[in-house]
mmCIF file of C-alpha atoms and ligand atoms in Angstrom:
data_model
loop_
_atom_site.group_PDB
_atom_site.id
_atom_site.type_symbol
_atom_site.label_atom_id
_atom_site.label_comp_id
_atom_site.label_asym_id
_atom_site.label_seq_id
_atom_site.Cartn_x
_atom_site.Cartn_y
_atom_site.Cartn_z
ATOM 1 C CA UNK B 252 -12.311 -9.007 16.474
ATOM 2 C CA UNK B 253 -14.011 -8.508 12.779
ATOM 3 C CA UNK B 254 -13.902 -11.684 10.910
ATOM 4 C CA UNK B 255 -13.303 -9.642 7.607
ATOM 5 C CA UNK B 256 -9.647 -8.854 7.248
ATOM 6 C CA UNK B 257 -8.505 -5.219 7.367
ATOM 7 C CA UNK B 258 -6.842 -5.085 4.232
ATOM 8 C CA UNK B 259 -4.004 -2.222 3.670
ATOM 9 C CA UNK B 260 -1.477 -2.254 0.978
ATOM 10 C CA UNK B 261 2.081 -0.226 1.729
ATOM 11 C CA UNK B 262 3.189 1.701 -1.316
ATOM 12 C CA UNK B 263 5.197 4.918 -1.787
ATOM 13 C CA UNK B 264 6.523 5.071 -5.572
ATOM 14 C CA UNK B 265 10.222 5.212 -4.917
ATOM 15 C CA UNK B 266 12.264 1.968 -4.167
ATOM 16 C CA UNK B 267 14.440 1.227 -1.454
ATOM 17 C CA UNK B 268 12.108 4.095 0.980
ATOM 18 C CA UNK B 269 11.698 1.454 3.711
ATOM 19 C CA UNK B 270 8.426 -0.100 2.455
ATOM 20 C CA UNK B 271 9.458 -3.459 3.243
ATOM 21 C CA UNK B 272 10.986 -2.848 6.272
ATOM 22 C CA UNK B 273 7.740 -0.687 7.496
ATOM 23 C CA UNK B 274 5.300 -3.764 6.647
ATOM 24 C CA UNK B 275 7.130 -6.293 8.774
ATOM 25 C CA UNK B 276 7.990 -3.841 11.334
ATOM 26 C CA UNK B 277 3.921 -2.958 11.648
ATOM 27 C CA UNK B 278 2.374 -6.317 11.511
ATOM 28 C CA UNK B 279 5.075 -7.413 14.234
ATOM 29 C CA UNK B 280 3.828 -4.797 16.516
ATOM 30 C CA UNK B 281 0.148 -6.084 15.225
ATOM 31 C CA UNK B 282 1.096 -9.595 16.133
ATOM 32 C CA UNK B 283 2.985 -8.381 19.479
ATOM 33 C CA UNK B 284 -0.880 -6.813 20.474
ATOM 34 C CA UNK B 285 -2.433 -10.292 19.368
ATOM 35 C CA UNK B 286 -4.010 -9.977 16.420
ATOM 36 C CA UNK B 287 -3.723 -12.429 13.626
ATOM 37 C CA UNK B 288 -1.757 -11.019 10.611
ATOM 38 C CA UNK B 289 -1.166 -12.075 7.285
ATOM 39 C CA UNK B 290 1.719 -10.664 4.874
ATOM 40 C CA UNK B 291 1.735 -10.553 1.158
ATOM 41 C CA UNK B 292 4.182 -9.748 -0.798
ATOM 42 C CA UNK B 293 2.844 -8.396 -4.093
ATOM 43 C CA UNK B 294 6.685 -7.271 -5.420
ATOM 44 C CA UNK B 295 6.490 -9.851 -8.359
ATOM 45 C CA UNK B 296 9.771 -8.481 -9.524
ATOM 46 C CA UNK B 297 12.107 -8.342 -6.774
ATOM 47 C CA UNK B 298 10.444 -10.127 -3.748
ATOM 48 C CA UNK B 299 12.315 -9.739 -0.285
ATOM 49 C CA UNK B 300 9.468 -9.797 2.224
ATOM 50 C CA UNK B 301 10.169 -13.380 3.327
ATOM 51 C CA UNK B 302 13.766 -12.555 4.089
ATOM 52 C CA UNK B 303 12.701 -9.705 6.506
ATOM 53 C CA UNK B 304 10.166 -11.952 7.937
ATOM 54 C CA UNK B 305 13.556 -14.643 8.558
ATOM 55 C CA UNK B 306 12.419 -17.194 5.737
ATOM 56 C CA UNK B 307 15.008 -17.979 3.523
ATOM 57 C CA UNK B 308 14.010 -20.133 0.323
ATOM 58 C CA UNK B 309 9.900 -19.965 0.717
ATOM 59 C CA UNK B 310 8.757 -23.415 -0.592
ATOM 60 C CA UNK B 311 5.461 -21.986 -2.269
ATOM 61 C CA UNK B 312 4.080 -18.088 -3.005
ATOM 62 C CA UNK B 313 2.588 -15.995 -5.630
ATOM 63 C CA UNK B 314 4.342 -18.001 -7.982
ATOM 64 C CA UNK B 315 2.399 -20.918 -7.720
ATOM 65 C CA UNK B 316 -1.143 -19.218 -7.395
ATOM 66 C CA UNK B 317 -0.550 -17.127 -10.687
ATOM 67 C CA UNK B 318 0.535 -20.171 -12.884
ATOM 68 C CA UNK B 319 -2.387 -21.825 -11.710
ATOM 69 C CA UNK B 320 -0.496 -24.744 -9.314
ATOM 70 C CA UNK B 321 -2.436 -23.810 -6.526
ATOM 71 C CA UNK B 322 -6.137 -22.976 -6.952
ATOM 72 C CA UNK B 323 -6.578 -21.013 -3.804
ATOM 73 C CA UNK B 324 -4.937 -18.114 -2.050
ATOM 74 C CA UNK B 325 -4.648 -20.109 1.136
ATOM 75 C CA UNK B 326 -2.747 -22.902 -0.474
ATOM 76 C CA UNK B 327 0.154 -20.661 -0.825
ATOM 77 C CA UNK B 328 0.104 -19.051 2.621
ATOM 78 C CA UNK B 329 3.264 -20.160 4.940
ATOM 79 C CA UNK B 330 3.551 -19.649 8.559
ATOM 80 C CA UNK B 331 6.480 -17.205 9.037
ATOM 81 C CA UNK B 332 8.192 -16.732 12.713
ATOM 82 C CA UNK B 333 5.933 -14.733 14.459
ATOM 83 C CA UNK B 334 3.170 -16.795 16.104
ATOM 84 C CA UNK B 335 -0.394 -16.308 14.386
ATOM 85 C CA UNK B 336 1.184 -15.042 11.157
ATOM 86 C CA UNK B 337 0.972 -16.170 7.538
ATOM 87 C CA UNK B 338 3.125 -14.927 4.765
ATOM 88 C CA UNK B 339 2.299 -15.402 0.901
ATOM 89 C CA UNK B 340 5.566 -14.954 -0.400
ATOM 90 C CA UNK B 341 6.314 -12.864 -3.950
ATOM 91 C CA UNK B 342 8.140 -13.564 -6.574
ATOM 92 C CA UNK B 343 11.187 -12.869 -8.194
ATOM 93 C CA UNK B 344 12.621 -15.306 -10.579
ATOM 94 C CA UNK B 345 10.009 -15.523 -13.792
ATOM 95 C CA UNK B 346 10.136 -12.885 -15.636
ATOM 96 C CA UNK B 347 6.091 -12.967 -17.038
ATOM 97 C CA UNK B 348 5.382 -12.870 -13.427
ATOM 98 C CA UNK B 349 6.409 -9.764 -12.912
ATOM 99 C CA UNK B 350 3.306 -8.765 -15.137
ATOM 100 C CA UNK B 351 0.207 -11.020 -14.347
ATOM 101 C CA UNK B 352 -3.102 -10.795 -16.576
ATOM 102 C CA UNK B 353 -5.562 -8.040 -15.465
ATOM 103 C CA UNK B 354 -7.848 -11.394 -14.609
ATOM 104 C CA UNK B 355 -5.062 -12.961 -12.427
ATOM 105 C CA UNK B 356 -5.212 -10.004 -10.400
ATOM 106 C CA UNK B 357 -8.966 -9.725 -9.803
ATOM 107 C CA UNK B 358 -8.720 -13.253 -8.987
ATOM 108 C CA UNK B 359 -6.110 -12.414 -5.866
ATOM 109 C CA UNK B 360 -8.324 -9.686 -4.740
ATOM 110 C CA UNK B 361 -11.081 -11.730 -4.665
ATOM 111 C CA UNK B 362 -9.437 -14.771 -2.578
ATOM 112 C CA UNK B 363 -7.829 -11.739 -0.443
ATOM 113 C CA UNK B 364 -10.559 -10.460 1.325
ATOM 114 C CA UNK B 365 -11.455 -14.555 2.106
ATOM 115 C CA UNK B 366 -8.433 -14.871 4.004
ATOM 116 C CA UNK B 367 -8.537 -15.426 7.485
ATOM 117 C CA UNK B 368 -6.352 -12.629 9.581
ATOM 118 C CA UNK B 369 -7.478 -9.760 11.158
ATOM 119 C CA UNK B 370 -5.091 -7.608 9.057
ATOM 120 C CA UNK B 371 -3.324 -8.384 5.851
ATOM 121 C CA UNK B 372 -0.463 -6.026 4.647
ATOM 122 C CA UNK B 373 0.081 -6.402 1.246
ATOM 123 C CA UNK B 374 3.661 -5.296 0.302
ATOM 124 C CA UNK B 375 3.913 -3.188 -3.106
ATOM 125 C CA UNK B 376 7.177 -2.789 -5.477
ATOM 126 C CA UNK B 377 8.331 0.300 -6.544
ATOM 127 C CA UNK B 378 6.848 2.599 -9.118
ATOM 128 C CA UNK B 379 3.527 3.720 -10.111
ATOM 129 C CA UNK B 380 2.135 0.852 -12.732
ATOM 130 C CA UNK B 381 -0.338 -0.442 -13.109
ATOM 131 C CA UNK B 382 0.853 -3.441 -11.107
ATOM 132 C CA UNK B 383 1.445 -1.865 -8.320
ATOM 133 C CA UNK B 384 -1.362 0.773 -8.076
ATOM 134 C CA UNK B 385 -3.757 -2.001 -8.900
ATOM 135 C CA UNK B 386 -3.648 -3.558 -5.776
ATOM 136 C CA UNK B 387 -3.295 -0.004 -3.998
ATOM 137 C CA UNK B 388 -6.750 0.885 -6.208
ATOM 138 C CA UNK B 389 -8.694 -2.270 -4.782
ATOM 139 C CA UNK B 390 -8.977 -1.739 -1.393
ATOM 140 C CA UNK B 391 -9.702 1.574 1.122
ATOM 141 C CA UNK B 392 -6.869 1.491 3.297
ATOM 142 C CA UNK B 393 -3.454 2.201 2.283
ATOM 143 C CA UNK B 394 -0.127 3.071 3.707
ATOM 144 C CA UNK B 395 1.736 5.631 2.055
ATOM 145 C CA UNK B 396 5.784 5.308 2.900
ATOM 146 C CA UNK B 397 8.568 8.398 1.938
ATOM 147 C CA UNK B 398 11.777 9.819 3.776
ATOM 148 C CA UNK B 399 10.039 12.896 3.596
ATOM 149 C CA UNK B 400 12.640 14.013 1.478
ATOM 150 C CA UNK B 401 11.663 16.259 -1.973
ATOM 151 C CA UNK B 402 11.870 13.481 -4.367
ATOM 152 C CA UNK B 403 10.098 10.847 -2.942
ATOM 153 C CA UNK B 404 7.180 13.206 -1.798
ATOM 154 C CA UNK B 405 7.024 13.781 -5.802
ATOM 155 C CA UNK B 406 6.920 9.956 -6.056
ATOM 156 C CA UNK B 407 4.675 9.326 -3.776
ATOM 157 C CA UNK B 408 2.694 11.844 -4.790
ATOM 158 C CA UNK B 409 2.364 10.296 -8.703
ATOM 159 C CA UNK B 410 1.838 7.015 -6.806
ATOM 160 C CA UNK B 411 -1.178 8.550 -4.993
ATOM 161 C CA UNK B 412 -2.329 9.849 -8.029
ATOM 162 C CA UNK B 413 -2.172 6.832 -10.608
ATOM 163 C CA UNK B 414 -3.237 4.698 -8.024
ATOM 164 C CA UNK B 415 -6.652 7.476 -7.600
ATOM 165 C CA UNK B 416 -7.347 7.454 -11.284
ATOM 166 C CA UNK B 417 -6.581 3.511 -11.212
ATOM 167 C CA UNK B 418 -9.095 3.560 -8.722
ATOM 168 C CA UNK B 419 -11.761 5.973 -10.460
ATOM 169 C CA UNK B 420 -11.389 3.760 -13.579
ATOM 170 C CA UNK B 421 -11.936 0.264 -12.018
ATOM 171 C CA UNK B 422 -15.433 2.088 -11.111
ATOM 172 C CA UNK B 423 -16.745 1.574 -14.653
ATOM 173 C CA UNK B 424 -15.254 -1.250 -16.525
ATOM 174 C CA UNK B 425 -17.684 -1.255 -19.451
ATOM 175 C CA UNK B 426 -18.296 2.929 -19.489
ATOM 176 C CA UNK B 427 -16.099 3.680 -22.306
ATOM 177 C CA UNK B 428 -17.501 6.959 -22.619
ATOM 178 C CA UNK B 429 -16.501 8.132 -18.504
ATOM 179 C CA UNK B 430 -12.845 6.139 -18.551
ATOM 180 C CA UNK B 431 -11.986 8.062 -21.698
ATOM 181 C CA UNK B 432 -12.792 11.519 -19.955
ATOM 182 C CA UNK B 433 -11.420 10.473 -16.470
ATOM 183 C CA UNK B 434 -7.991 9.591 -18.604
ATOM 184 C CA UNK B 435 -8.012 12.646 -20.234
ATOM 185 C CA UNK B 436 -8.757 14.694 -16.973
ATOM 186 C CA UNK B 437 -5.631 13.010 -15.582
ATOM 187 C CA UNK B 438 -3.596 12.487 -18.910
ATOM 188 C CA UNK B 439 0.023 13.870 -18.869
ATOM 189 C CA UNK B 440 -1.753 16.200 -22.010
ATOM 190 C CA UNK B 441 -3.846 17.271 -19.361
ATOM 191 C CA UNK B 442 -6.446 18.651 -22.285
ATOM 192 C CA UNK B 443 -9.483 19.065 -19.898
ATOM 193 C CA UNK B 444 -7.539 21.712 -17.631
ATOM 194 C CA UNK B 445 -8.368 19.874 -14.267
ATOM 195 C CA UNK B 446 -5.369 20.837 -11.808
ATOM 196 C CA UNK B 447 -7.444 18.860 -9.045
ATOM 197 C CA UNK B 448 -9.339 15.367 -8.710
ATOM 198 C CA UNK B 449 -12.573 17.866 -7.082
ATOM 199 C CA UNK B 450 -12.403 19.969 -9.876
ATOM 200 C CA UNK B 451 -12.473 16.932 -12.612
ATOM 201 C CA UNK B 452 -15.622 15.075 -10.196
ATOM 202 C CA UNK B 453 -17.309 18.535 -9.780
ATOM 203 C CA UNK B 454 -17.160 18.010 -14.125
ATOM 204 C CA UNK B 455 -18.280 14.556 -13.871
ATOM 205 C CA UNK B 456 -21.256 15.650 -11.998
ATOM 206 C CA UNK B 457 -22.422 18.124 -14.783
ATOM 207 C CA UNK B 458 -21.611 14.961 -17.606
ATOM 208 C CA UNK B 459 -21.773 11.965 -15.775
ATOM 209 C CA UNK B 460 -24.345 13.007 -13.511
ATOM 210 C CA UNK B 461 -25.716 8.984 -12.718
ATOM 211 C CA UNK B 462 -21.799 8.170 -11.916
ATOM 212 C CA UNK B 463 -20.460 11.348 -10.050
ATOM 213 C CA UNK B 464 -21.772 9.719 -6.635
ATOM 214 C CA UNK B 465 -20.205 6.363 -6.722
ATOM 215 C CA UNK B 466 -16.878 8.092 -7.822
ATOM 216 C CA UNK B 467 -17.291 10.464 -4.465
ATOM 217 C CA UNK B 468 -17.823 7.782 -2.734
ATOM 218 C CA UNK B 469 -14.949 6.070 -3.395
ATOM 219 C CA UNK B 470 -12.705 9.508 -2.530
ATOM 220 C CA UNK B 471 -14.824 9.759 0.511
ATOM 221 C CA UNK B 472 -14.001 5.836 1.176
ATOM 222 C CA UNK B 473 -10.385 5.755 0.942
ATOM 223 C CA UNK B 474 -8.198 5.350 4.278
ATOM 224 C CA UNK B 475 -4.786 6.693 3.330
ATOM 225 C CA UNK B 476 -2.304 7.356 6.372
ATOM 226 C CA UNK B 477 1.245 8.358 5.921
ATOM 227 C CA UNK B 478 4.444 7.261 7.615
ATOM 228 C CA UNK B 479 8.031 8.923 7.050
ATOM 229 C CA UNK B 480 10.859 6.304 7.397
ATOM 230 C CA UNK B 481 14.511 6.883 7.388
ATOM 231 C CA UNK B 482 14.158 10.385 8.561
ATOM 232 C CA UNK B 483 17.327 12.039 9.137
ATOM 233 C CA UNK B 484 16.589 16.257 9.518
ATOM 234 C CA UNK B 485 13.996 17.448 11.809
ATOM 235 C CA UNK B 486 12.528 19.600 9.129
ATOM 236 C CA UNK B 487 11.825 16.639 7.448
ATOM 237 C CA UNK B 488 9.169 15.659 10.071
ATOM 238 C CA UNK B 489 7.228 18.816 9.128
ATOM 239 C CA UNK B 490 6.753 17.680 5.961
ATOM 240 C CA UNK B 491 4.773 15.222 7.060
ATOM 241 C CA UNK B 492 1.727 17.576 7.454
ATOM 242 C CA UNK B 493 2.615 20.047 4.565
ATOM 243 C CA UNK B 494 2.421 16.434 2.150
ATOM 244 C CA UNK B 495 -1.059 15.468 3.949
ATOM 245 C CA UNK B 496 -2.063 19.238 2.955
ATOM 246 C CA UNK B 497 -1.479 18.947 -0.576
ATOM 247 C CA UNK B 498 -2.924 15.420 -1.340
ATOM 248 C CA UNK B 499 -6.289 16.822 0.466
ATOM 249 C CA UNK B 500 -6.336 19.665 -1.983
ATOM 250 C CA UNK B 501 -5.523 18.196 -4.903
ATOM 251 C CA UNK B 502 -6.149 14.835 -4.848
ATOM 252 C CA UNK B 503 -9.411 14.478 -2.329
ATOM 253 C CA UNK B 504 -8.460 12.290 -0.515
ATOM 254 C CA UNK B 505 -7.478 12.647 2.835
ATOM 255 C CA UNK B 506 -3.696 10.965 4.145
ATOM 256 C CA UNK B 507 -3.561 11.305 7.592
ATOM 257 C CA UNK B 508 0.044 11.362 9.236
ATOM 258 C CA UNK B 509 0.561 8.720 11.521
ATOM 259 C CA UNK B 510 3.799 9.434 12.380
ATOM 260 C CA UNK B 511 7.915 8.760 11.301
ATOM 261 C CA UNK B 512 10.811 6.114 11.734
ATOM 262 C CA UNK B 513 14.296 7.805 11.775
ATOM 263 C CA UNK B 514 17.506 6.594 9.847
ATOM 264 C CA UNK B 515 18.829 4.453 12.150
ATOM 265 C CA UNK B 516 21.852 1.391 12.039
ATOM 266 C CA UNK B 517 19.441 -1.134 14.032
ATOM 267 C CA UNK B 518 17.280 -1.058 11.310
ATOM 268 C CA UNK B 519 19.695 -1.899 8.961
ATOM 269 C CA UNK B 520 21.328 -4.926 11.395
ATOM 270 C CA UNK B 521 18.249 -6.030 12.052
ATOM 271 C CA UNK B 522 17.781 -6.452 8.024
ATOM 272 C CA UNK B 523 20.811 -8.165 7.569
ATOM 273 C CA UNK B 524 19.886 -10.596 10.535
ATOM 274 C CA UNK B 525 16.160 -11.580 8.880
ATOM 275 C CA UNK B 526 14.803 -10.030 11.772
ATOM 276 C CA UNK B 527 12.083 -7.428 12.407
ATOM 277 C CA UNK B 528 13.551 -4.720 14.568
ATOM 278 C CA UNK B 529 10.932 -4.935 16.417
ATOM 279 C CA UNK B 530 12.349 -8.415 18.164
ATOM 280 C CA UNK B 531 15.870 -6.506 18.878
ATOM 281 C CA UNK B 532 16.017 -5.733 22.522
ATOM 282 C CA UNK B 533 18.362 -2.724 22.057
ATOM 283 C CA UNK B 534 16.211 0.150 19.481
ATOM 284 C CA UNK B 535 14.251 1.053 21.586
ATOM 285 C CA UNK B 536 13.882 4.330 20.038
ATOM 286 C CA UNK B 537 12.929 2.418 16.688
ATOM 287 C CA UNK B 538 10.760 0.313 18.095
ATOM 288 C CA UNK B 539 8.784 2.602 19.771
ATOM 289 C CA UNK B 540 8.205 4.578 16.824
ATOM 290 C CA UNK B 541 6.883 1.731 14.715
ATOM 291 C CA UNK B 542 4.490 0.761 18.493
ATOM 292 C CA UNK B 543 3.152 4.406 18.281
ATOM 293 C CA UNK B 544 2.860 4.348 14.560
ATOM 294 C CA UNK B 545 0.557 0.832 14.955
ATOM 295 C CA UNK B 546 -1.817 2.319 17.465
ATOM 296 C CA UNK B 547 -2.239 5.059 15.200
ATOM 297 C CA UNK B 548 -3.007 2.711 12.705
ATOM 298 C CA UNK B 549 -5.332 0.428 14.626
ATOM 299 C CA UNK B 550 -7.084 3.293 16.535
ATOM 300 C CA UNK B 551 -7.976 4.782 12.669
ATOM 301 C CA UNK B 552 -8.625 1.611 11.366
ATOM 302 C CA UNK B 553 -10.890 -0.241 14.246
ATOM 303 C CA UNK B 554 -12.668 3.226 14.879
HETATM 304 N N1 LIG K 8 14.672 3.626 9.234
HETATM 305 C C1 LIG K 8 15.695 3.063 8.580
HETATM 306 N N2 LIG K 8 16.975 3.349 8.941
HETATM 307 C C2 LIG K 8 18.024 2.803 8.300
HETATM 308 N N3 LIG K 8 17.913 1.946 7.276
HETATM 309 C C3 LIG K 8 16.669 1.603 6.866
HETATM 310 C C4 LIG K 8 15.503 2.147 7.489
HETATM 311 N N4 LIG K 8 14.417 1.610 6.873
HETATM 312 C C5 LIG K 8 14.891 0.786 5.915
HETATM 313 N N5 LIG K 8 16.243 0.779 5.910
HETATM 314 C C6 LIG K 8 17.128 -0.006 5.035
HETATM 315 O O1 LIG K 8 16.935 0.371 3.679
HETATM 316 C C7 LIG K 8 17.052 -0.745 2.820
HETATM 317 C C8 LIG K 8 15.797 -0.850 1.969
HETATM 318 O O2 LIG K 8 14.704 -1.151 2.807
HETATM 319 P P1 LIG K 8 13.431 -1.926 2.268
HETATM 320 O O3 LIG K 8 13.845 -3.169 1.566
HETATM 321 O O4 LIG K 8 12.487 -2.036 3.396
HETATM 322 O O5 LIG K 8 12.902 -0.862 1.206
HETATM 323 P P2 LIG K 8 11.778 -1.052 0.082
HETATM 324 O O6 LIG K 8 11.125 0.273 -0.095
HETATM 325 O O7 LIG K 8 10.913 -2.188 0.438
HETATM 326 O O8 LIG K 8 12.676 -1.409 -1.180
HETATM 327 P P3 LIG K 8 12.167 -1.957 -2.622
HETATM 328 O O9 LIG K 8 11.683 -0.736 -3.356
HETATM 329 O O10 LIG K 8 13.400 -2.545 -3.195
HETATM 330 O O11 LIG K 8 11.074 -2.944 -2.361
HETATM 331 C C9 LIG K 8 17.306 -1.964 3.725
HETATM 332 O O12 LIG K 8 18.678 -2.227 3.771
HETATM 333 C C10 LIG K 8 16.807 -1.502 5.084
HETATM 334 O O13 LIG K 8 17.507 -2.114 6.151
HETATM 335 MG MG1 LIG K 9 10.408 -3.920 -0.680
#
């Protein structure tokens, strides 16, 4: 196994899409083919990961690394239920937590990729700021979570978007100059005219010729795969593919479909019990879609 973590952060825009559930659900089925996983919940307003996980009061977290109590990452890690597993738990109950400095953050990406696992899911709130798409922005692989439904493929969509440009922009911190026109590319004015991230990087190459590469690079880098959850109309599935489509054409990037979780009451008992559904003996159907929905994962990410 790699000794650098694989590091993927789950995300989708809308709340209450499964995002949660999806992250424990995947990095049980990690930890059930023996790999060493480590959880982070980076929902600093409404944390809940630890409760999925079956920890009720976590003793240390986020909390304490952000306010400067613990100096390292690692000091806040706790072991959760499932053996070879860590959990750094969020926050939920200090308000200027919910929006650390710009600093703090780098800091926690740094000490992230230190950590010792052989993946680390990094649970994201809802919505598309900054907070959230900044840890989405920092790393390659990402897992994109809707119901497949019309509205939250329009929020995962923006997600995928702001998190892109958040992405583009992290590039070149001290270019003025090339944030300015990649904000104004992908401003809600929209002045520039760009419908597509190619067409706004095939502009950059004729202004920003020196920088155009590393920002293809970075399209070319990203690992986005997408997983439906709480699918209840077998037209939904489709959409799946059609969603994949239209991120590739507009956005450059490509989000590969790795398959979908349907609505289903075990999920929701297993919530309630602090358990991953993945430990219930009787959804089977569940639980096989979040087993064929990790070796999708791990075959695309260990290729
Ligand atoms: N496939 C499913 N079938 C039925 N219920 C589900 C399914 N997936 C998740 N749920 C339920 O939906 C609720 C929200 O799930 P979860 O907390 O995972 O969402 P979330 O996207 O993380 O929410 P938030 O935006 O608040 O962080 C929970 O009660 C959970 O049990
Ligand atoms: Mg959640």
């Amino acid at each position: 196994m790699s000794k650098e973590p694989i590091i993927i952060s789950i995300g989708g825009g809308k709340g209450g899409i499964g995002k949660s559930t999806v992250t424990t659900n995947i990095g049980t089925a990690l930890v059930q083919k023996d790999y060493r996983v480590g959880f982070i919940d980076a929902d600093l307003g409404g944390a809940n990961l630890h409760h999925c996980l079956g920890i009720k009061r976590p003793q240390t977290g986020l909390r304490d690394f952000i306010t400067g109590t613990a100096k390292n990452l690692a000091d806040v890690a706790l072991a959760t239920p499932l053996p070879g597993s860590w959990l750094i738990s969020g926050a939920s109950d200090i308000v200027e937590l919910a929006n650390p400095r710009f600093a703090q953050k780098k800091k926690m990406i740094a000490h992230l990729r230190t950590l010792d696992a052989d993946y680390i899911l990094i649970d994201l709130g809802a919505g598309t700021g900054s907070n959230v798409t900044d840890f989405f922005a920092a790393f390659p692989c990402g897992i994109i979570v809707s119901d497949g439904s019309a509205a939250s493929i329009e929020n995962a969509y923006g997600f995928l978007k702001n998190g892109i440009i958040r992405g583009l922009l992290r590039l070149f911190p001290g270019n003025k100059e090339l944030q300015q026109f990649i904000r104004r590319c992908s401003g809600s004015g929209n002045d520039l005219h760009y419908t597509t991230i190619g067409e706004m990087v095939a502009a950059a190459v004729q202004r920003f010729p020196d920088y155009a590469r590393t920002m293809k690079e970075y399209l070319h880098a990203k690992r986005l795969f997408l997983v439906l959850n709480m699918v209840r109309r077998e037209s939904d599935i489709r959409h799946g593919e059609r969603f994949a489509g239209i991120v590739k054409k507009y956005l450059s990037i490509s989000l590969i479909y790795i398959g979908y979780v349907s609505w289903s009451e075990d999920v929701n008992a297993s919530f309630r019990a602090m358990q991953p559904v993945m430990l219930h003996s009787n959804a089977a159907e569940v639980r096989n879609a979040f087993s064929s929905i990790t070796a999708n994962l791990v075959a695309l990410t260990r290729e």
